[in-house]
Amino acid sequence: MHIPDPQPRYKRSVAVDMDEVLANVLPKFLDIYERLNGFRPAREEYWGKKIYLLPGASTMRQELFKPGFFADLPLIEGAKEGLEWLNAHFEVFIVTAAQEFPHSLNEKYQWLQMHFPQLTWRQYVFCGSKSIINTDYMLDDHAFNLEHFKGVPLLFTASHNLEEQRFIRLNNWTEVVQWFENELKR
Amino acid sequence: MHIPDPQPRYKRSVAVDMDEVLANVLPKFLDIYERLNGFRPAREEYWGKKIYLLPGASTMRQELFKPGFFADLPLIEGAKEGLEWLNAHFEVFIVTAAQEFPHSLNEKYQWLQMHFPQLTWRQYVFCGSKSIINTDYMLDDHAFNLEHFKGVPLLFTASHNLEEQRFIRLNNWTEVVQWFENELKR
């Protein structure tokens, strides 16, 4: 899988989102839904929607503000190997909207150190708004982060964005790596 | 050189640094120096230098990593009224290199909420590197943050940057407000 850099020029920069791109929020949301409602929703009930807009889930988003929510999220499938590859070939920044949830600041910091020890704190950006982020690419599951981005916007598929059609869509980390491998040849 | 739109229909954006621009680190450094050495250095001993490079201050920078360092820093003179004015006329982002000091994340968040309640968390950016920040202006005491900035770089005077001559220098918050008042007329 090693693709040599075509030129020893500067590494192009990529802003990579955390929640639903690196960290999998869905299992914890399903656990919370089950605790609130006594049963686990079937995939077809929530897929294609925002899960906290389901009936019986109106208090679910409050969980994001509680200590511990972001501390132990599992990795999205393929994210570990995918981000390591990306970090070797591009200048990677982890750009995450953490400030709405103050407890998440330390939890996200520690999560990144645990799962991605080859990245340094110099690559972490915790912000309220991504509107002032200037990188060559942005990989994100939220269209509102990509809409006004001046580089190449890349939509990472998540349950809530299936109908979004304005951006290049990458469905999983295998597709992310393939897409960036092609970019390296350009 | 970025030239702002002469007739902007949107508020121009300003990245404002925290340490030594809004928060005054010097009194705490002087306290630490006195605790380490038994006396307080005279202004002429440290002014124009990095204080933690003084003889007897070699362990001083370690204090930045301890819990509490950033929690109770006093305001820089004029910063409160100055930033409130700036926030009313420009799109302000507080952009601070917090990630080197993990404890500082929560401490800076709470400090901002306490001293600047009219700003929201959407305006906070805690980053390891400011290289990906894209605003119309950046106000910072460190030349290395301004060197590669694509907007208008503005150097806020601090003890360690007196010899820096590459940027527009603003010596205090009175000068900051005067400078931006003139910008509003452009």
CSV table of C-alpha atoms in Angstrom, one decimal:
chain,number,residue,atom,x,y,z
A,1,MET,CA,0.0,0.0,0.0
A,2,HIS,CA,3.0,2.3,0.2
A,3,ILE,CA,2.7,5.1,-2.4
A,4,PRO,CA,5.8,7.3,-2.7
A,5,ASP,CA,5.3,11.0,-2.6
A,6,PRO,CA,5.4,12.2,-6.2
A,7,GLN,CA,7.4,15.2,-5.2
A,8,PRO,CA,9.2,16.1,-2.0
A,9,ARG,CA,7.0,19.2,-1.8
A,10,TYR,CA,5.1,20.2,1.2
A,11,LYS,CA,2.5,17.8,2.7
A,12,ARG,CA,-1.0,18.9,1.9
A,13,SER,CA,-3.1,19.4,5.0
A,14,VAL,CA,-6.3,17.6,6.1
A,15,ALA,CA,-8.7,18.5,8.8
A,16,VAL,CA,-10.2,15.3,10.2
A,17,ASP,CA,-13.3,15.4,12.4
A,18,MET,CA,-13.6,13.1,15.5
A,19,ASP,CA,-17.2,12.2,16.3
A,20,GLU,CA,-18.7,9.7,13.7
A,21,VAL,CA,-15.4,9.9,11.7
A,22,LEU,CA,-12.8,8.5,14.2
A,23,ALA,CA,-15.0,7.9,17.3
A,24,ASN,CA,-18.1,5.8,17.0
A,25,VAL,CA,-20.9,7.6,18.9
A,26,LEU,CA,-23.7,5.2,17.8
A,27,PRO,CA,-23.2,2.3,20.2
A,28,LYS,CA,-23.4,4.6,23.2
A,29,PHE,CA,-26.5,6.3,21.8
A,30,LEU,CA,-28.2,2.9,21.3
A,31,ASP,CA,-27.3,2.0,24.9
A,32,ILE,CA,-28.8,5.2,26.1
A,33,TYR,CA,-31.9,4.7,24.0
A,34,GLU,CA,-32.3,1.2,25.5
A,35,ARG,CA,-31.9,2.6,29.0
A,36,LEU,CA,-34.6,5.2,28.3
A,37,ASN,CA,-37.1,3.0,26.5
A,38,GLY,CA,-36.4,-0.6,27.5
A,39,PHE,CA,-35.6,-1.8,24.0
A,40,ARG,CA,-32.9,-1.3,21.4
A,41,PRO,CA,-34.1,0.3,18.1
A,42,ALA,CA,-33.7,-1.7,14.9
A,43,ARG,CA,-31.2,-0.3,12.4
A,44,GLU,CA,-34.0,0.6,10.0
A,45,GLU,CA,-35.7,2.7,12.6
A,46,TYR,CA,-32.7,5.1,13.1
A,47,TRP,CA,-30.6,4.7,9.9
A,48,GLY,CA,-31.0,7.8,7.7
A,49,LYS,CA,-32.1,9.9,10.7
A,50,LYS,CA,-30.6,11.8,13.6
A,51,ILE,CA,-31.1,9.2,16.4
A,52,TYR,CA,-31.9,11.7,19.0
A,53,LEU,CA,-34.9,12.8,17.0
A,54,LEU,CA,-36.6,9.4,17.4
A,55,PRO,CA,-39.7,9.1,19.6
A,56,GLY,CA,-38.5,8.4,23.1
A,57,ALA,CA,-35.1,10.0,22.6
A,58,SER,CA,-35.9,13.6,23.4
A,59,THR,CA,-33.6,13.7,26.4
A,60,MET,CA,-30.8,11.8,24.7
A,61,ARG,CA,-28.8,14.8,23.6
A,62,GLN,CA,-28.4,15.9,27.2
A,63,GLU,CA,-26.1,12.9,27.7
A,64,LEU,CA,-23.5,14.6,25.6
A,65,PHE,CA,-23.0,17.2,28.4
A,66,LYS,CA,-22.4,14.6,31.2
A,67,PRO,CA,-18.8,13.7,32.3
A,68,GLY,CA,-17.6,10.5,30.6
A,69,PHE,CA,-19.6,10.5,27.4
A,70,PHE,CA,-16.7,11.1,25.1
A,71,ALA,CA,-14.1,9.2,27.3
A,72,ASP,CA,-14.6,5.6,26.1
A,73,LEU,CA,-16.1,5.8,22.6
A,74,PRO,CA,-15.0,2.9,20.4
A,75,LEU,CA,-13.2,3.6,17.1
A,76,ILE,CA,-15.0,3.7,13.8
A,77,GLU,CA,-14.1,0.6,11.8
A,78,GLY,CA,-10.8,1.1,9.9
A,79,ALA,CA,-10.2,4.6,11.5
A,80,LYS,CA,-7.0,3.6,13.3
A,81,GLU,CA,-5.1,2.2,10.3
A,82,GLY,CA,-6.7,4.8,8.0
A,83,LEU,CA,-5.7,7.8,10.0
A,84,GLU,CA,-2.2,6.4,10.6
A,85,TRP,CA,-1.8,6.1,6.8
A,86,LEU,CA,-3.2,9.5,6.2
A,87,ASN,CA,-0.9,11.0,8.9
A,88,ALA,CA,2.2,9.5,7.1
A,89,HIS,CA,1.3,11.1,3.8
A,90,PHE,CA,-0.5,14.4,4.7
A,91,GLU,CA,-0.3,17.0,7.4
A,92,VAL,CA,-3.2,15.9,9.6
A,93,PHE,CA,-5.1,18.0,12.0
A,94,ILE,CA,-7.9,16.6,14.2
A,95,VAL,CA,-10.5,19.4,14.2
A,96,THR,CA,-13.4,18.7,16.5
A,97,ALA,CA,-16.3,20.9,17.8
A,98,ALA,CA,-15.6,20.2,21.5
A,99,GLN,CA,-16.5,23.5,23.1
A,100,GLU,CA,-20.3,23.0,23.3
A,101,PHE,CA,-19.5,20.1,25.7
A,102,PRO,CA,-16.9,21.4,28.2
A,103,HIS,CA,-16.2,18.0,29.7
A,104,SER,CA,-15.3,16.7,26.3
A,105,LEU,CA,-12.1,18.8,26.1
A,106,ASN,CA,-10.1,16.6,28.4
A,107,GLU,CA,-11.9,13.4,27.4
A,108,LYS,CA,-11.1,14.0,23.7
A,109,TYR,CA,-7.5,14.9,24.4
A,110,GLN,CA,-7.0,11.6,26.3
A,111,TRP,CA,-8.9,9.6,23.8
A,112,LEU,CA,-6.6,10.9,21.0
A,113,GLN,CA,-3.5,10.2,23.0
A,114,MET,CA,-4.7,6.6,23.7
A,115,HIS,CA,-5.8,5.7,20.2
A,116,PHE,CA,-3.4,7.7,18.1
A,117,PRO,CA,-0.1,8.0,20.0
A,118,GLN,CA,1.8,8.8,16.8
A,119,LEU,CA,-0.1,12.1,16.5
A,120,THR,CA,1.0,15.0,18.8
A,121,TRP,CA,-1.0,17.6,20.6
A,122,ARG,CA,0.2,20.1,18.0
A,123,GLN,CA,-2.3,18.4,15.6
A,124,TYR,CA,-5.3,18.8,17.9
A,125,VAL,CA,-7.8,21.7,17.2
A,126,PHE,CA,-10.8,22.0,19.6
A,127,CYS,CA,-13.1,24.7,18.4
A,128,GLY,CA,-16.6,26.0,18.7
A,129,SER,CA,-16.9,26.7,15.0
A,130,LYS,CA,-15.0,25.3,12.1
A,131,SER,CA,-15.6,28.4,10.0
A,132,ILE,CA,-12.0,29.7,10.5
A,133,ILE,CA,-10.2,26.4,9.6
A,134,ASN,CA,-8.0,26.6,6.6
A,135,THR,CA,-6.7,23.3,5.3
A,136,ASP,CA,-6.4,21.7,1.9
A,137,TYR,CA,-9.1,19.1,2.7
A,138,MET,CA,-11.7,18.6,5.3
A,139,LEU,CA,-13.2,15.2,6.2
A,140,ASP,CA,-16.4,15.6,8.2
A,141,ASP,CA,-19.8,14.0,8.6
A,142,HIS,CA,-21.7,17.4,9.0
A,143,ALA,CA,-22.6,19.3,5.9
A,144,PHE,CA,-22.7,22.6,7.9
A,145,ASN,CA,-19.0,22.2,8.5
A,146,LEU,CA,-18.2,21.6,4.8
A,147,GLU,CA,-20.6,24.2,3.2
A,148,HIS,CA,-18.3,27.3,3.6
A,149,PHE,CA,-15.0,25.4,3.6
A,150,LYS,CA,-12.5,26.8,1.1
A,151,GLY,CA,-10.5,23.6,0.5
A,152,VAL,CA,-11.9,20.3,-0.8
A,153,PRO,CA,-14.8,19.2,1.3
A,154,LEU,CA,-15.3,15.4,1.9
A,155,LEU,CA,-18.4,14.0,3.5
A,156,PHE,CA,-17.9,10.9,5.7
A,157,THR,CA,-21.1,8.9,5.6
A,158,ALA,CA,-23.1,8.8,8.8
A,159,SER,CA,-26.7,7.9,9.5
A,160,HIS,CA,-27.8,11.5,9.6
A,161,ASN,CA,-26.3,12.6,6.2
A,162,LEU,CA,-27.4,9.9,3.8
A,163,GLU,CA,-29.5,12.3,1.7
A,164,GLU,CA,-26.7,15.0,1.4
A,165,GLN,CA,-25.5,15.2,-2.2
A,166,ARG,CA,-23.4,18.4,-2.5
A,167,PHE,CA,-20.0,16.8,-1.5
A,168,ILE,CA,-17.7,14.0,-2.5
A,169,ARG,CA,-18.9,11.1,-0.3
A,170,LEU,CA,-16.6,8.6,1.4
A,171,ASN,CA,-18.5,5.8,3.0
A,172,ASN,CA,-15.8,4.3,5.2
A,173,TRP,CA,-12.0,4.4,5.9
A,174,THR,CA,-11.2,2.1,3.1
A,175,GLU,CA,-12.7,4.6,0.7
A,176,VAL,CA,-11.0,7.5,2.5
A,177,VAL,CA,-7.5,5.9,2.0
A,178,GLN,CA,-8.3,5.0,-1.6
A,179,TRP,CA,-9.4,8.5,-2.4
A,180,PHE,CA,-6.3,10.1,-0.8
A,181,GLU,CA,-4.0,7.6,-2.5
A,182,ASN,CA,-5.4,8.9,-5.8
A,183,GLU,CA,-4.8,12.5,-4.6
A,184,LEU,CA,-1.2,11.7,-4.0
A,185,LYS,CA,-0.8,10.8,-7.7
A,186,ARG,CA,-2.2,14.2,-8.7
B,1,MET,CA,-0.9,40.7,1.9
B,2,HIS,CA,-4.6,40.3,2.5
B,3,ILE,CA,-6.6,43.5,1.8
B,4,PRO,CA,-10.0,43.5,3.5
B,5,ASP,CA,-13.0,44.3,1.5
B,6,PRO,CA,-13.4,48.2,1.5
B,7,GLN,CA,-17.1,47.9,1.8
B,8,PRO,CA,-17.7,44.7,3.8
B,9,ARG,CA,-21.2,43.4,4.1
B,10,TYR,CA,-20.0,41.0,6.8
B,11,LYS,CA,-18.1,41.5,10.0
B,12,ARG,CA,-14.4,41.0,9.5
B,13,SER,CA,-12.9,38.2,11.7
B,14,VAL,CA,-10.1,38.6,14.3
B,15,ALA,CA,-8.2,35.9,16.0
B,16,VAL,CA,-7.2,37.1,19.5
B,17,ASP,CA,-4.5,35.3,21.5
B,18,MET,CA,-5.0,34.7,25.2
B,19,ASP,CA,-1.8,34.6,27.2
B,20,GLU,CA,0.0,38.0,27.3
B,21,VAL,CA,-2.8,39.6,25.2
B,22,LEU,CA,-5.9,39.0,27.4
B,23,ALA,CA,-4.5,37.1,30.4
B,24,ASN,CA,-1.5,38.5,32.2
B,25,VAL,CA,1.1,35.7,32.9
B,26,LEU,CA,3.8,38.0,34.2
B,27,PRO,CA,2.7,38.5,37.9
B,28,LYS,CA,2.5,34.7,38.4
B,29,PHE,CA,5.9,34.2,36.8
B,30,LEU,CA,7.3,36.9,39.1
B,31,ASP,CA,5.8,35.1,42.1
B,32,ILE,CA,7.3,31.8,41.0
B,33,TYR,CA,10.7,33.4,40.4
B,34,GLU,CA,10.5,34.9,44.0
B,35,ARG,CA,9.6,31.5,45.4
B,36,LEU,CA,12.5,29.8,43.6
B,37,ASN,CA,15.1,32.5,44.3
B,38,GLY,CA,14.0,34.4,47.4
B,39,PHE,CA,13.8,37.8,45.7
B,40,ARG,CA,11.7,39.4,43.0
B,41,PRO,CA,13.6,40.5,39.9
B,42,ALA,CA,13.6,44.2,38.9
B,43,ARG,CA,11.8,45.1,35.7
B,44,GLU,CA,15.0,45.9,33.9
B,45,GLU,CA,16.3,42.4,34.6
B,46,TYR,CA,13.5,40.6,32.7
B,47,TRP,CA,12.0,43.3,30.4
B,48,GLY,CA,13.0,42.6,26.8
B,49,LYS,CA,13.7,38.9,27.6
B,50,LYS,CA,11.9,35.6,28.1
B,51,ILE,CA,11.6,35.6,31.9
B,52,TYR,CA,12.1,31.8,32.2
B,53,LEU,CA,15.6,32.2,30.6
B,54,LEU,CA,16.8,34.3,33.5
B,55,PRO,CA,19.5,32.8,35.8
B,56,GLY,CA,17.6,30.9,38.5
B,57,ALA,CA,14.5,30.4,36.4
B,58,SER,CA,15.4,27.1,34.6
B,59,THR,CA,12.5,25.2,36.2
B,60,MET,CA,10.0,28.0,35.8
B,61,ARG,CA,8.4,26.8,32.6
B,62,GLN,CA,7.5,23.5,34.3
B,63,GLU,CA,4.9,25.4,36.3
B,64,LEU,CA,2.8,25.8,33.1
B,65,PHE,CA,2.1,22.1,33.2
B,66,LYS,CA,0.7,22.1,36.8
B,67,PRO,CA,-3.1,22.3,37.5
B,68,GLY,CA,-4.2,25.8,38.3
B,69,PHE,CA,-1.6,27.8,36.5
B,70,PHE,CA,-4.0,29.2,34.0
B,71,ALA,CA,-7.1,29.3,36.3
B,72,ASP,CA,-6.6,32.6,38.0
B,73,LEU,CA,-4.5,34.8,35.8
B,74,PRO,CA,-5.4,38.5,36.0
B,75,LEU,CA,-6.5,40.5,33.0
B,76,ILE,CA,-4.1,42.5,30.9
B,77,GLU,CA,-4.9,46.2,31.5
B,78,GLY,CA,-7.7,47.4,29.2
B,79,ALA,CA,-8.3,43.9,27.8
B,80,LYS,CA,-11.9,43.6,29.1
B,81,GLU,CA,-13.2,46.8,27.7
B,82,GLY,CA,-11.1,46.4,24.6
B,83,LEU,CA,-12.2,43.0,23.7
B,84,GLU,CA,-15.8,43.9,24.4
B,85,TRP,CA,-15.5,46.7,21.9
B,86,LEU,CA,-13.8,44.5,19.4
B,87,ASN,CA,-16.5,41.8,19.8
B,88,ALA,CA,-19.2,44.4,19.0
B,89,HIS,CA,-17.6,45.4,15.7
B,90,PHE,CA,-15.8,42.4,14.4
B,91,GLU,CA,-16.2,38.6,14.4
B,92,VAL,CA,-13.9,37.7,17.3
B,93,PHE,CA,-12.3,34.3,17.9
B,94,ILE,CA,-10.2,33.6,20.9
B,95,VAL,CA,-7.4,31.4,19.5
B,96,THR,CA,-5.0,30.0,22.1
B,97,ALA,CA,-2.3,27.4,22.0
B,98,ALA,CA,-3.6,25.3,24.9
B,99,GLN,CA,-2.8,21.8,23.9
B,100,GLU,CA,0.8,21.7,25.1
B,101,PHE,CA,-0.7,22.1,28.7
B,102,PRO,CA,-3.6,19.7,29.0
B,103,HIS,CA,-4.8,21.2,32.3
B,104,SER,CA,-5.2,24.5,30.6
B,105,LEU,CA,-8.1,23.4,28.5
B,106,ASN,CA,-10.7,23.6,31.2
B,107,GLU,CA,-9.0,26.4,33.0
B,108,LYS,CA,-8.9,28.6,29.9
B,109,TYR,CA,-12.6,27.7,29.1
B,110,GLN,CA,-13.7,28.8,32.6
B,111,TRP,CA,-11.5,31.8,32.6
B,112,LEU,CA,-13.1,33.0,29.4
B,113,GLN,CA,-16.6,32.4,30.7
B,114,MET,CA,-15.8,34.3,33.8
B,115,HIS,CA,-14.1,37.4,32.3
B,116,PHE,CA,-16.0,37.6,28.9
B,117,PRO,CA,-19.5,36.3,29.5
B,118,GLN,CA,-20.7,38.1,26.3
B,119,LEU,CA,-18.6,35.8,24.2
B,120,THR,CA,-19.9,32.2,23.6
B,121,TRP,CA,-18.0,28.9,23.3
B,122,ARG,CA,-18.5,29.1,19.6
B,123,GLN,CA,-15.8,31.8,19.6
B,124,TYR,CA,-13.2,29.6,21.4
B,125,VAL,CA,-10.5,27.8,19.5
B,126,PHE,CA,-7.9,25.8,21.5
B,127,CYS,CA,-5.2,24.5,19.2
B,128,GLY,CA,-1.7,23.1,19.2
B,129,SER,CA,-0.7,25.1,16.1
B,130,LYS,CA,-2.2,28.3,14.7
B,131,SER,CA,-1.0,27.5,11.2
B,132,ILE,CA,-4.4,26.5,10.0
B,133,ILE,CA,-6.3,29.5,11.4
B,134,ASN,CA,-7.8,31.7,8.7
B,135,THR,CA,-9.2,35.0,9.8
B,136,ASP,CA,-8.9,38.6,8.5
B,137,TYR,CA,-6.6,39.7,11.4
B,138,MET,CA,-4.6,38.0,14.1
B,139,LEU,CA,-3.5,39.7,17.3
B,140,ASP,CA,-0.8,37.8,19.0
B,141,ASP,CA,2.4,38.3,21.1
B,142,HIS,CA,4.4,35.6,19.3
B,143,ALA,CA,6.0,36.3,16.0
B,144,PHE,CA,6.0,32.6,15.1
B,145,ASN,CA,2.2,32.6,15.1
B,146,LEU,CA,2.1,35.7,12.8
B,147,GLU,CA,4.9,34.7,10.4
B,148,HIS,CA,2.8,32.5,8.1
B,149,PHE,CA,-0.6,34.0,8.8
B,150,LYS,CA,-2.4,35.0,5.5
B,151,GLY,CA,-4.4,37.9,7.0
B,152,VAL,CA,-3.2,41.1,8.6
B,153,PRO,CA,-0.7,40.2,11.5
B,154,LEU,CA,-0.7,42.4,14.5
B,155,LEU,CA,1.9,42.1,17.2
B,156,PHE,CA,0.8,42.8,20.8
B,157,THR,CA,3.8,44.0,22.8
B,158,ALA,CA,5.2,41.7,25.4
B,159,SER,CA,8.5,41.6,27.2
B,160,HIS,CA,9.9,38.9,24.9
B,161,ASN,CA,9.0,40.6,21.6
B,162,LEU,CA,10.4,44.1,21.9
B,163,GLU,CA,13.0,43.6,19.2
B,164,GLU,CA,10.6,42.2,16.6
B,165,GLN,CA,10.1,44.6,13.7
B,166,ARG,CA,8.3,42.7,11.0
B,167,PHE,CA,4.7,43.4,12.1
B,168,ILE,CA,2.4,46.2,13.0
B,169,ARG,CA,3.0,46.7,16.7
B,170,LEU,CA,0.2,47.5,19.1
B,171,ASN,CA,1.5,48.3,22.6
B,172,ASN,CA,-1.7,48.0,24.6
B,173,TRP,CA,-5.4,47.7,24.3
B,174,THR,CA,-5.9,51.4,23.8
B,175,GLU,CA,-3.8,51.1,20.7
B,176,VAL,CA,-5.6,48.0,19.7
B,177,VAL,CA,-9.0,49.7,19.8
B,178,GLN,CA,-7.7,52.8,18.0
B,179,TRP,CA,-6.2,50.7,15.3
B,180,PHE,CA,-9.4,48.7,14.7
B,181,GLU,CA,-11.5,51.9,14.8
B,182,ASN,CA,-9.4,53.2,11.9
B,183,GLU,CA,-9.9,49.8,10.1
B,184,LEU,CA,-13.7,50.2,10.4
B,185,LYS,CA,-13.4,53.4,8.4
B,186,ARG,CA,-11.5,51.7,5.5
